[in-house]
Amino acid sequence: MTTPPLLVGAAVCFWGWETGFSLPALFVATLLEGSRVLRWRLELSPSDWNRVSDVCALLLAGSGLYLFATSGALRTVGGPRAFTLLLQRLPLIVALLVACQAYSTAGRVPASAFFWALRRRAARGEATPGPLDLGYPYVVLCVLSGSAANVRTPTFYAGLCALAAWALWRERSRRFHPLAWAGLLTAAVALGWAGQALLHGAQEKLEQAVFEYIFSLVRRADTDPFRSTTAIGRLGELKFSDRILLRVDPGPGVRPPFLLREASYNVYNSTVWFATGAAFAPVQAEADGATWRFGAAPGPARSVGVAAYLPRGRGMLALPNGAFEVGSLAAVGVSRNALGAVRVDEGLGLVSYRARFGGASVLDGPPGAVEDTVRAPESAVVSRLAAELDLAAKPPSERLAVVARFFATNFRYRTFQRGRPAGAAPLEDFLLRARAGHCEYFATATVLLLRAAGVPARYATGYAVQEWSALERTYVVRARHAHSWALAWVDGAWRDLDTTPPVWVDEEAGTPLLESLTDLWALAEYLVARWRYGEPDGGPARWLGWLLVPLGLLLAWRLYRRRRVDPGPAAAAAPPRAPQPGEDSEFYLIERELARAGLGRRPAEAASVWLRRLREAGAPVAAGDALPGILALHYRYRFDPVGLGAGERAALRSRVEAWLDTHAPTAGES
């Protein structure tokens, strides 16, 4: 390789340090730099180069497909994350090709090895582009792959500048003193650091603005923690889906049925519940990066395991009342609000977590004035019912029991809503006449009735866990298990109060045969999602990489069978470059004679500047018009694409010979 000694090895080690592949990087660096010590070389045929290139292409394609399928780490969209991970691994993927160049007799890679079209041209005997030196491109690739790790520390920038200085040192202009060159490089490094800091800050601002805008657009498809539009007042039959949303593993001491809450609301207005004072605040992860604690354990703790889909990697977590900690949750950001809602701001498309909970909720803030308020037009009817039930005369805990009995003995569950009298409000008709409805009626009426009785209450939404799946050997939660209930503030804690008749589960059951078929498909989707978003420690991830081992061994054997030669000291040097036009100009004879006389050109000094300097210094050899005329012919012969005609070429030769006959002895005597 034509790169400076140890530059490639240093670039590979730098890549390994930034990406965490230190041991593979050390091996590759030793392998590549070892070619400068070992004398033997391999004679590789065009077909050998094609095989090596094909193996690297296969590794690249296989790695890309695998990473796209399994890259859930902190991103739900596989493409961008997979591309980043693939970029981090590129130096390792193409290391075989670079190593073959380093140990080949050619010292370069044929261009036909990279393109099928060039291979066909070469097979037909047609001309193809010259061979390529992968030394410097590989150094650049290592730097780019290291940057994909996104460590964002001064160490990366310092390493980048050191590698750049190492590569540029040999190519620097000799016209300037090394200290001046170092000063200019230092200024460029400082400006680069300032520029990247400004760009990084601008990028963060832009990303935040775009995230907020997109989240405001897509949030409507998921649970909205700020607004819940109910089906109260809607006529006709509600439609329910059998789609499985959650898979739940109750821990010891937890027996279904039980409720998992996603959000709660405190203001009701015309069939819509709103959450006021519910701004989200970020939660700091624990040291392991996967545990998110909301407060101290309120006492003996139990746990529930949940596996849930999060569209676009963000959404609300379904948690039991009293949750104080969520563990084993792979997410970048988690936030919570004072109404007990916990939101994943950036995570996986499928998350699995374990929620620990106790007797009292540490997630929910204490009630405010709004939790005691009943707005018109419902205030009159619920106040009248509270008075009829004599709730004010009973202690708070007994009020909950009276309200639960009132709905259990006087109301029925029904998903089909018939017409109501003209002018009657939906909730008023439910309480006074129809006395039948779905869970949103029961939950809303319960919250308002408790408030009228002086018990602070909130409206909660989430899911009921009660269906055991014999197919998956776990509890499943379907879309039709979405539920609403009341939260009541009693004895300094929020308690679940579900007044919906339990028969609602049976009335919403699906068709068994159709459900069995859809469950098989749902299980397949779930297993694929677990493999895609899970850690690559088990399943297919354990053996996919080993499929390439036989192919690698076969290629190594084929390369080993190639004839090895000792190129000798001359061949061990850099391969000779093609002669350039004008390099046989006789002007160089004059240049050598003057250099022997102590009048040679300075490093990087133009020939015209050199001759002018000699004339200004009074050197006899520079007097007259002979040298400027010779130099003009030399420039044309050396750099003019047209070159010199036969007569001018002979004139250059004869004029140089005449000058040497006249001035060479004088130059030698000086």
XYZ file of C-alpha atoms in Angstrom:
670
model
C 0.000 0.000 0.000
C 1.168 3.496 -0.791
C -0.102 5.003 2.460
C 2.437 6.131 5.091
C 3.629 3.326 7.379
C 1.198 2.455 10.197
C -1.478 4.894 8.970
C -3.884 2.124 7.940
C -3.308 0.233 11.188
C -3.889 3.379 13.243
C -7.117 4.111 11.340
C -8.394 0.579 11.930
C -7.568 0.751 15.658
C -9.292 4.133 15.853
C -12.397 2.626 14.250
C -12.343 -0.305 16.679
C -12.029 2.014 19.680
C -14.990 4.152 18.590
C -17.321 1.277 17.694
C -16.389 -1.209 20.421
C -14.723 -3.700 18.048
C -11.280 -3.297 19.597
C -10.158 -6.925 19.343
C -11.203 -7.415 15.685
C -9.642 -4.052 14.869
C -6.331 -5.035 16.458
C -6.286 -8.261 14.451
C -7.057 -6.467 11.149
C -4.488 -3.739 11.854
C -1.780 -6.319 12.567
C -2.705 -8.259 9.435
C -2.561 -5.217 7.149
C 0.570 -3.606 8.560
C 2.280 -6.993 8.636
C 2.468 -6.859 4.848
C 5.240 -4.248 5.218
C 7.341 -6.790 7.134
C 6.592 -10.051 5.340
C 8.348 -10.379 1.977
C 6.256 -13.025 0.269
C 3.320 -12.127 -1.976
C 0.431 -14.018 -3.577
C -0.079 -14.178 -7.317
C -3.829 -13.635 -7.622
C -5.576 -14.106 -10.927
C -8.561 -11.997 -12.047
C -10.876 -14.854 -11.062
C -9.348 -14.866 -7.553
C -10.018 -11.139 -7.207
C -13.572 -11.715 -8.387
C -14.125 -14.395 -5.746
C -12.807 -12.194 -2.956
C -14.952 -9.295 -4.104
C -18.013 -11.532 -4.320
C -17.485 -12.795 -0.780
C -17.260 -9.214 0.501
C -20.415 -8.318 -1.431
C -22.183 -11.339 0.031
C -21.092 -10.339 3.527
C -22.339 -6.822 2.905
C -25.739 -7.944 1.598
C -26.205 -10.568 4.306
C -25.220 -8.157 7.066
C -27.585 -5.526 5.697
C -30.533 -7.916 5.573
C -29.802 -9.287 9.029
C -29.406 -5.839 10.601
C -32.551 -4.566 8.917
C -34.491 -7.508 10.329
C -33.063 -7.326 13.839
C -32.198 -3.666 14.427
C -34.735 -2.622 16.995
C -32.123 -1.073 19.258
C -33.673 2.219 20.235
C -35.323 2.745 16.854
C -38.525 1.301 15.489
C -37.904 2.036 11.837
C -35.413 -0.648 10.838
C -33.910 1.173 7.837
C -32.046 4.113 9.417
C -30.822 2.117 12.383
C -29.772 -0.815 10.202
C -27.866 1.520 7.881
C -25.992 3.027 10.830
C -25.058 -0.396 12.217
C -23.992 -1.591 8.771
C -21.781 1.477 8.309
C -20.088 0.714 11.628
C -19.183 -2.784 10.399
C -17.988 -1.917 6.880
C -14.228 -1.884 7.690
C -14.540 -5.447 8.963
C -16.586 -6.547 5.944
C -14.088 -5.258 3.335
C -10.951 -6.076 5.353
C -10.462 -9.293 3.363
C -10.261 -7.373 0.088
C -7.777 -4.850 1.504
C -5.665 -7.650 2.965
C -5.539 -9.399 -0.410
C -4.286 -6.156 -1.962
C -1.620 -5.806 0.723
C -0.308 -9.347 0.159
C -0.654 -9.509 -3.617
C 2.134 -9.102 -6.140
C 0.121 -6.425 -7.963
C -0.382 -4.254 -4.896
C -3.658 -3.029 -6.341
C -7.172 -4.354 -6.956
C -8.454 -4.699 -10.542
C -11.422 -2.426 -11.171
C -13.204 -5.337 -12.842
C -13.501 -7.047 -9.445
C -16.128 -4.494 -8.398
C -18.422 -4.421 -11.434
C -19.997 -7.203 -13.494
C -19.946 -5.026 -16.606
C -16.171 -4.589 -16.365
C -15.764 -8.332 -15.861
C -17.597 -9.001 -19.111
C -15.465 -6.419 -20.899
C -12.301 -8.021 -19.540
C -13.513 -11.463 -20.618
C -14.002 -10.142 -24.157
C -10.475 -8.736 -24.148
C -11.625 -5.114 -24.148
C -9.816 -2.368 -22.267
C -10.873 -1.720 -18.675
C -9.931 1.002 -16.174
C -6.645 0.575 -14.371
C -6.271 -1.096 -10.969
C -7.257 0.714 -7.770
C -5.283 1.321 -4.588
C -7.622 0.838 -1.611
C -5.205 2.227 0.990
C -6.461 5.779 1.396
C -10.131 4.913 0.690
C -9.936 2.319 3.466
C -8.561 4.923 5.886
C -11.469 7.233 5.020
C -13.919 4.353 5.452
C -12.565 3.620 8.937
C -13.052 7.244 9.955
C -16.617 7.357 8.571
C -17.515 4.055 10.225
C -16.109 5.279 13.523
C -18.228 8.412 13.252
C -21.344 6.254 12.864
C -20.912 5.136 16.479
C -21.997 8.682 17.391
C -20.002 8.818 20.614
C -19.784 12.649 20.498
C -16.654 13.047 22.588
C -13.547 15.156 21.969
C -11.626 11.892 21.632
C -13.147 11.216 18.226
C -12.314 14.657 16.886
C -8.777 14.442 18.239
C -8.277 11.055 16.581
C -9.709 12.336 13.312
C -7.326 15.317 13.294
C -4.349 13.120 14.192
C -5.074 10.730 11.318
C -5.545 13.628 8.906
C -2.245 15.197 9.979
C -0.501 11.834 9.637
C -1.765 11.413 6.076
C -1.077 15.018 5.020
C 2.429 15.277 6.478
C 4.077 13.362 3.643
C 2.132 15.342 1.032
C 2.721 18.796 2.517
C 4.283 21.562 0.411
C 8.018 21.936 0.991
C 7.786 25.654 0.261
C 6.654 26.327 3.831
C 8.383 25.654 7.120
C 6.929 22.719 9.110
C 6.005 25.099 11.945
C 3.964 27.239 9.555
C 2.248 24.109 8.235
C 1.482 22.990 11.806
C 0.066 26.420 12.646
C -2.272 26.370 9.662
C -3.382 22.851 10.552
C -4.084 23.931 14.145
C -6.200 26.844 12.901
C -8.167 24.481 10.639
C -8.724 22.100 13.578
C -10.042 24.928 15.778
C -12.388 26.214 13.073
C -13.622 22.686 12.413
C -14.420 22.131 16.094
C -16.342 25.397 16.330
C -18.230 24.647 13.131
C -19.302 21.180 14.183
C -20.444 22.468 17.580
C -22.676 25.047 15.896
C -24.039 22.481 13.428
C -24.719 19.999 16.225
C -26.689 22.588 18.175
C -28.706 23.527 15.100
C -29.366 19.847 14.386
C -30.719 19.256 17.904
C -33.087 22.217 17.601
C -34.319 21.040 14.203
C -34.804 17.439 15.353
C -36.795 18.565 18.386
C -39.045 20.793 16.282
C -39.648 18.041 13.699
C -40.314 15.460 16.428
C -42.913 17.640 18.122
C -44.612 18.380 14.799
C -44.760 14.752 13.675
C -45.864 13.558 17.119
C -48.735 16.056 17.043
C -49.844 14.574 13.699
C -49.623 10.866 14.522
C -50.721 10.940 18.145
C -54.354 10.668 17.128
C -53.849 7.021 16.114
C -52.742 6.027 19.643
C -53.974 6.701 23.163
C -54.039 10.453 23.641
C -53.001 11.270 27.229
C -54.594 14.728 26.989
C -57.989 13.944 25.479
C -60.299 10.913 25.374
C -63.321 11.074 23.091
C -65.928 8.616 24.345
C -68.743 6.870 22.495
C -71.298 8.309 24.911
C -74.336 9.413 22.954
C -73.432 7.388 19.905
C -76.364 5.396 18.528
C -76.065 1.937 17.030
C -73.780 -0.979 17.900
C -70.130 -0.532 18.779
C -67.632 -2.516 16.712
C -64.851 -4.406 18.496
C -61.661 -5.987 17.202
C -60.121 -9.328 18.136
C -56.610 -8.033 17.443
C -54.162 -8.893 20.234
C -52.488 -5.803 21.691
C -50.845 -7.030 24.896
C -49.469 -10.250 26.300
C -49.421 -10.323 30.087
C -47.539 -12.502 32.558
C -48.967 -12.078 36.086
C -46.368 -12.500 38.767
C -46.775 -14.392 42.052
C -49.806 -13.234 43.989
C -51.460 -11.562 40.982
C -54.609 -13.284 39.792
C -56.708 -12.075 36.862
C -58.953 -10.340 36.241
C -57.199 -7.044 36.878
C -56.825 -3.669 35.179
C -53.912 -2.074 33.357
C -54.212 1.692 33.007
C -52.798 3.793 30.172
C -54.122 7.259 31.038
C -56.541 9.132 33.271
C -58.497 12.370 32.879
C -60.022 14.934 35.221
C -62.324 17.240 33.208
C -65.529 16.111 31.448
C -67.294 18.195 28.816
C -69.867 16.966 26.318
C -68.826 13.273 25.882
C -65.104 14.170 25.946
C -62.689 13.763 28.845
C -59.689 16.088 29.112
C -56.483 15.951 31.139
C -55.573 19.335 32.586
C -52.357 20.013 34.458
C -50.976 16.856 32.855
C -47.724 18.037 31.311
C -45.174 15.241 30.880
C -41.791 15.337 32.594
C -38.858 13.063 31.693
C -37.947 10.174 33.960
C -34.282 9.425 34.553
C -33.285 5.819 33.913
C -31.395 3.857 36.535
C -27.776 2.810 36.091
C -28.671 -0.244 33.991
C -30.451 1.953 31.431
C -33.544 -0.288 31.395
C -35.129 0.423 34.794
C -37.353 3.471 35.300
C -38.364 4.234 38.901
C -41.210 6.601 39.751
C -40.907 6.489 43.537
C -40.119 4.348 46.533
C -41.891 1.045 47.028
C -45.015 1.722 49.137
C -44.838 -1.691 50.796
C -44.867 -5.341 49.732
C -44.524 -5.372 45.963
C -45.924 -7.581 43.242
C -45.126 -7.561 39.536
C -46.737 -7.964 36.140
C -44.910 -8.645 32.880
C -46.270 -7.008 29.720
C -45.338 -7.278 26.043
C -46.898 -4.478 23.991
C -46.685 -3.039 20.499
C -45.747 0.639 20.249
C -46.561 2.104 16.820
C -43.565 4.157 15.632
C -41.810 3.309 18.884
C -43.744 5.696 21.084
C -46.922 5.385 23.107
C -48.424 4.863 26.530
C -47.458 2.011 28.840
C -50.231 -0.116 30.324
C -49.523 -0.295 34.079
C -51.368 -1.599 37.149
C -52.540 0.859 39.776
C -49.806 1.451 42.323
C -46.940 0.985 39.856
C -43.710 2.466 41.195
C -41.120 0.911 38.851
C -40.808 -0.420 35.290
C -37.898 -2.754 34.577
C -36.364 -4.422 31.508
C -37.715 -1.644 29.271
C -35.414 -0.824 26.344
C -36.139 2.812 25.544
C -34.293 6.046 24.917
C -36.756 8.279 26.750
C -39.619 7.791 29.190
C -41.813 10.518 30.680
C -44.769 10.708 33.098
C -47.473 13.138 34.149
C -49.292 13.895 37.386
C -52.339 11.862 36.343
C -50.464 8.554 36.369
C -49.735 8.236 32.649
C -46.305 6.922 31.568
C -45.189 7.499 27.989
C -42.348 6.002 25.957
C -40.949 8.870 23.897
C -38.587 6.730 21.844
C -38.309 2.977 21.971
C -38.922 -0.243 20.066
C -41.841 -1.387 17.974
C -42.338 -4.198 20.493
C -41.438 -3.627 24.150
C -41.371 -6.117 26.986
C -41.263 -4.787 30.522
C -42.040 -5.786 34.082
C -44.069 -3.394 36.216
C -43.719 -3.556 39.996
C -46.594 -2.190 42.040
C -47.741 -1.926 45.663
C -50.740 -0.811 47.640
C -50.597 2.960 47.057
C -49.927 4.729 43.805
C -46.838 6.934 43.606
C -47.510 7.797 39.965
C -50.662 9.860 40.512
C -50.568 13.272 42.081
C -53.077 14.237 44.798
C -56.468 15.564 43.698
C -57.038 19.202 42.908
C -60.106 21.378 42.847
C -61.060 20.091 39.403
C -61.478 16.518 40.717
C -64.375 17.714 42.948
C -66.202 19.578 40.178
C -69.272 18.449 38.259
C -70.147 20.713 35.341
C -73.607 21.368 33.936
C -75.721 19.831 32.457
C -74.836 16.665 34.438
C -74.565 18.384 37.831
C -78.314 18.439 38.527
C -78.970 14.754 37.850
C -75.905 13.393 39.653
C -76.493 15.660 42.654
C -80.054 14.360 42.892
C -78.864 10.733 42.733
C -76.200 11.374 45.369
C -78.866 12.784 47.663
C -81.191 9.830 47.038
C -78.374 7.415 47.943
C -77.554 9.500 51.038
C -73.866 9.364 50.125
C -72.880 12.470 52.059
C -73.800 10.833 55.376
C -71.505 7.848 54.824
C -67.712 7.594 55.201
C -65.731 7.770 51.899
C -64.927 4.055 51.698
C -68.600 3.146 52.214
C -69.652 5.633 49.542
C -67.704 3.581 47.009
C -69.540 0.410 48.045
C -72.943 2.113 47.823
C -72.163 3.460 44.327
C -70.936 0.023 43.169
C -74.163 -1.637 44.453
C -76.291 1.055 42.822
C -74.902 0.302 39.369
C -74.745 -3.479 39.910
C -78.435 -3.777 40.889
C -80.038 -1.179 38.661
C -78.065 -1.171 35.368
C -77.271 -3.520 32.496
C -74.397 -3.698 30.059
C -75.256 -3.080 26.427
C -73.152 -2.163 23.403
C -76.164 -1.311 21.207
C -77.558 2.133 21.993
C -81.176 2.789 21.024
C -82.665 6.185 20.379
C -83.350 8.501 23.315
C -86.051 11.104 23.898
C -85.600 14.420 22.163
C -83.696 16.930 24.232
C -82.358 14.378 26.731
C -78.618 14.427 27.361
C -76.930 11.043 26.764
C -75.641 10.669 30.317
C -78.906 11.842 31.863
C -80.833 9.327 29.753
C -78.433 6.570 30.878
C -78.896 7.383 34.570
C -82.641 8.027 34.653
C -84.291 6.048 31.855
C -82.256 3.578 29.771
C -79.973 2.407 32.559
C -78.002 0.374 30.009
C -74.757 1.189 28.238
C -71.126 0.329 27.755
C -68.158 0.939 30.045
C -67.708 4.609 29.127
C -71.213 5.352 30.453
C -70.557 3.484 33.701
C -67.132 5.020 34.284
C -68.230 8.587 33.516
C -71.377 8.335 35.627
C -69.394 6.828 38.507
C -66.799 9.605 38.464
C -69.426 12.354 38.424
C -71.558 10.664 41.092
C -68.565 10.308 43.415
C -67.650 13.943 42.907
C -71.210 14.962 43.741
C -70.829 12.944 46.963
C -67.599 14.758 47.858
C -65.143 12.026 46.800
C -62.443 13.262 44.345
C -62.472 11.034 41.266
C -60.891 10.654 37.844
C -61.751 8.828 34.626
C -59.273 6.053 33.695
C -58.751 4.188 30.408
C -56.793 1.030 29.730
C -57.399 -2.688 29.452
C -58.878 -5.559 31.416
C -56.690 -8.664 31.715
C -58.783 -11.827 31.908
C -58.364 -14.047 28.806
C -56.013 -17.018 28.964
C -54.593 -18.171 25.625
C -54.006 -21.907 25.491
C -52.137 -21.395 22.210
C -49.561 -18.976 23.624
C -49.707 -20.164 27.260
C -50.137 -16.631 28.539
C -52.819 -14.021 29.103
C -53.687 -11.916 26.058
C -55.397 -8.546 25.819
C -57.352 -7.791 22.661
C -58.545 -4.494 21.279
C -62.048 -5.310 22.500
C -60.693 -5.552 26.049
C -60.148 -1.803 26.095
C -61.950 -0.533 29.178
C -62.860 2.528 31.205
C -63.331 2.824 34.958
C -63.171 5.307 37.812
C -60.358 6.274 40.165
C -61.487 7.401 43.616
C -59.374 9.248 46.207
C -59.966 7.456 49.516
C -57.772 7.482 52.609
C -54.945 9.310 50.842
C -54.688 6.989 47.827
C -56.269 6.458 44.430
C -58.343 3.286 44.197
C -59.764 1.554 41.115
C -63.562 1.411 41.046
C -65.003 -0.524 38.099
C -68.807 -0.437 38.114
C -69.307 -1.943 34.646
C -71.125 -5.304 34.963
C -68.638 -8.204 34.527
C -70.771 -9.714 31.767
C -69.308 -7.160 29.343
C -66.453 -9.575 28.603
C -68.797 -12.366 27.473
C -70.974 -10.042 25.412
C -67.968 -8.790 23.456
C -66.505 -12.253 22.791
C -65.585 -13.012 19.199
C -66.298 -15.985 16.936
C -64.162 -18.927 18.226
C -63.228 -20.420 14.837
C -62.321 -17.116 13.221
C -60.526 -16.028 16.376
C -58.391 -19.184 16.358
C -57.222 -18.512 12.814
C -56.398 -14.882 13.497
C -54.601 -15.874 16.709
C -52.273 -18.172 14.757
C -51.343 -15.297 12.479
C -50.967 -12.964 15.482
C -48.625 -15.455 17.149
C -46.463 -15.637 14.020
C -46.301 -11.840 13.873
C -45.365 -11.715 17.535
C -42.557 -14.241 17.173
C -41.133 -12.334 14.205
C -41.379 -9.084 16.153
C -39.602 -10.651 19.136
C -36.794 -11.805 16.869
C -36.608 -8.439 15.125
C -36.661 -6.242 18.223
C -35.107 -8.662 20.681
C -31.490 -9.062 21.704
C -29.440 -11.205 19.278
C -28.509 -13.736 21.966
C -30.803 -16.576 21.042
C -32.873 -18.044 18.255
C -31.650 -17.655 14.702
C -29.122 -15.022 15.746
C -26.964 -17.722 17.300
C -26.320 -19.577 14.074
C -26.910 -17.166 11.178
C -23.334 -15.929 11.293
C -21.965 -19.468 11.253
C -23.493 -20.089 7.824
C -20.668 -18.045 6.287
C -17.910 -20.073 7.963
C -17.748 -22.854 5.304
C -17.660 -20.249 2.555
C -14.853 -18.362 4.287
C -12.828 -21.542 4.807
C -13.220 -22.494 1.154
C -12.046 -19.069 0.011
C -9.069 -19.157 2.402
C -8.080 -22.572 1.031
C -8.276 -21.336 -2.551
C -6.097 -18.324 -1.737
C -3.647 -20.463 0.186
C -3.188 -22.663 -2.883
C -2.074 -19.654 -4.958
C 1.636 -19.546 -5.734
C 3.614 -17.436 -3.262
C 6.649 -15.538 -4.530
C 9.399 -13.426 -2.978
C 9.389 -10.193 -4.967
C 12.819 -9.132 -3.673
C 13.895 -5.721 -2.418
C 13.046 -3.876 -5.626
C 9.572 -5.326 -5.929
C 8.927 -4.773 -2.248
C 9.014 -1.055 -2.892
C 6.079 0.861 -4.263
C 5.051 -0.326 -7.735
C 6.476 1.839 -10.531
C 4.203 4.490 -11.881
C 3.590 5.047 -15.561
C 5.980 7.554 -17.220
C 4.569 11.043 -17.645
C 4.846 13.107 -20.855
C 7.992 15.253 -20.981
C 9.918 13.423 -18.267
C 12.747 12.750 -20.779
C 13.290 16.476 -21.376
C 17.009 17.419 -21.658
C 16.328 20.454 -19.448
C 16.730 18.150 -16.453
C 20.404 17.710 -17.448
C 20.915 21.450 -16.917
C 19.081 21.196 -13.595
C 21.396 18.412 -12.389
C 24.551 20.299 -13.471
C 23.502 23.409 -11.581
C 22.562 21.336 -8.521
C 26.093 19.839 -8.483
C 27.459 23.398 -8.612
C 25.423 24.401 -5.536
C 22.885 26.401 -7.546
C 20.018 23.894 -7.434
C 16.296 24.554 -7.084
C 14.723 24.856 -3.681
C 11.930 22.450 -2.638
C 8.666 23.223 -4.472
C 10.306 26.152 -6.298
C 9.060 26.765 -9.841
C 11.746 26.599 -12.553
C 11.025 30.147 -13.762
C 11.327 31.504 -10.205
C 14.553 29.554 -9.777
C 16.175 31.053 -12.894
C 15.037 34.558 -11.942
C 16.623 34.113 -8.534
C 19.907 33.062 -10.114
C 19.938 36.119 -12.390
C 19.182 38.435 -9.488
C 22.032 36.825 -7.550
C 24.409 37.549 -10.478
C 25.189 33.933 -11.293
C 27.086 33.830 -14.654
C 25.309 30.720 -15.796
C 21.953 32.571 -15.749
C 23.090 35.470 -17.916
C 21.699 35.900 -21.415
C 18.576 34.501 -23.059
C 19.659 30.883 -23.473
C 18.057 29.445 -20.337
C 14.667 31.267 -20.631
C 14.335 30.056 -24.229
C 15.215 26.489 -23.236
C 12.777 26.670 -20.331
C 9.944 27.834 -22.617
C 10.475 24.804 -24.887
C 10.707 22.537 -21.848
C 7.400 23.814 -20.437
C 5.648 23.176 -23.724
C 7.142 19.703 -24.024
C 6.301 18.869 -20.411
C 2.823 20.344 -19.905
C 1.271 21.380 -23.224
C -1.147 18.638 -24.420
C -0.091 19.405 -28.006
C 3.590 19.020 -27.130
C 6.441 19.897 -29.530
C 6.811 19.223 -33.188
C 9.743 17.187 -34.479
C 11.750 20.332 -35.316
C 11.092 21.965 -31.943
C 11.962 18.742 -30.170
C 15.311 18.619 -31.956
C 15.853 22.326 -31.171
C 15.342 21.673 -27.444
C 17.897 18.888 -27.533
C 20.518 20.878 -29.480
C 20.126 24.046 -27.399
C 20.581 22.105 -24.169
C 23.709 20.417 -25.561
C 25.089 23.827 -26.612
C 24.431 25.265 -23.165
C 26.126 22.324 -21.458
C 29.181 22.644 -23.718
C 29.429 26.335 -22.800
C 28.415 26.471 -19.127
C 28.916 23.052 -17.593
C 32.645 23.582 -16.858
C 31.874 27.018 -15.407
C 29.127 25.562 -13.268
C 31.421 22.838 -12.086
C 34.087 25.383 -11.128
C 31.702 27.550 -9.112
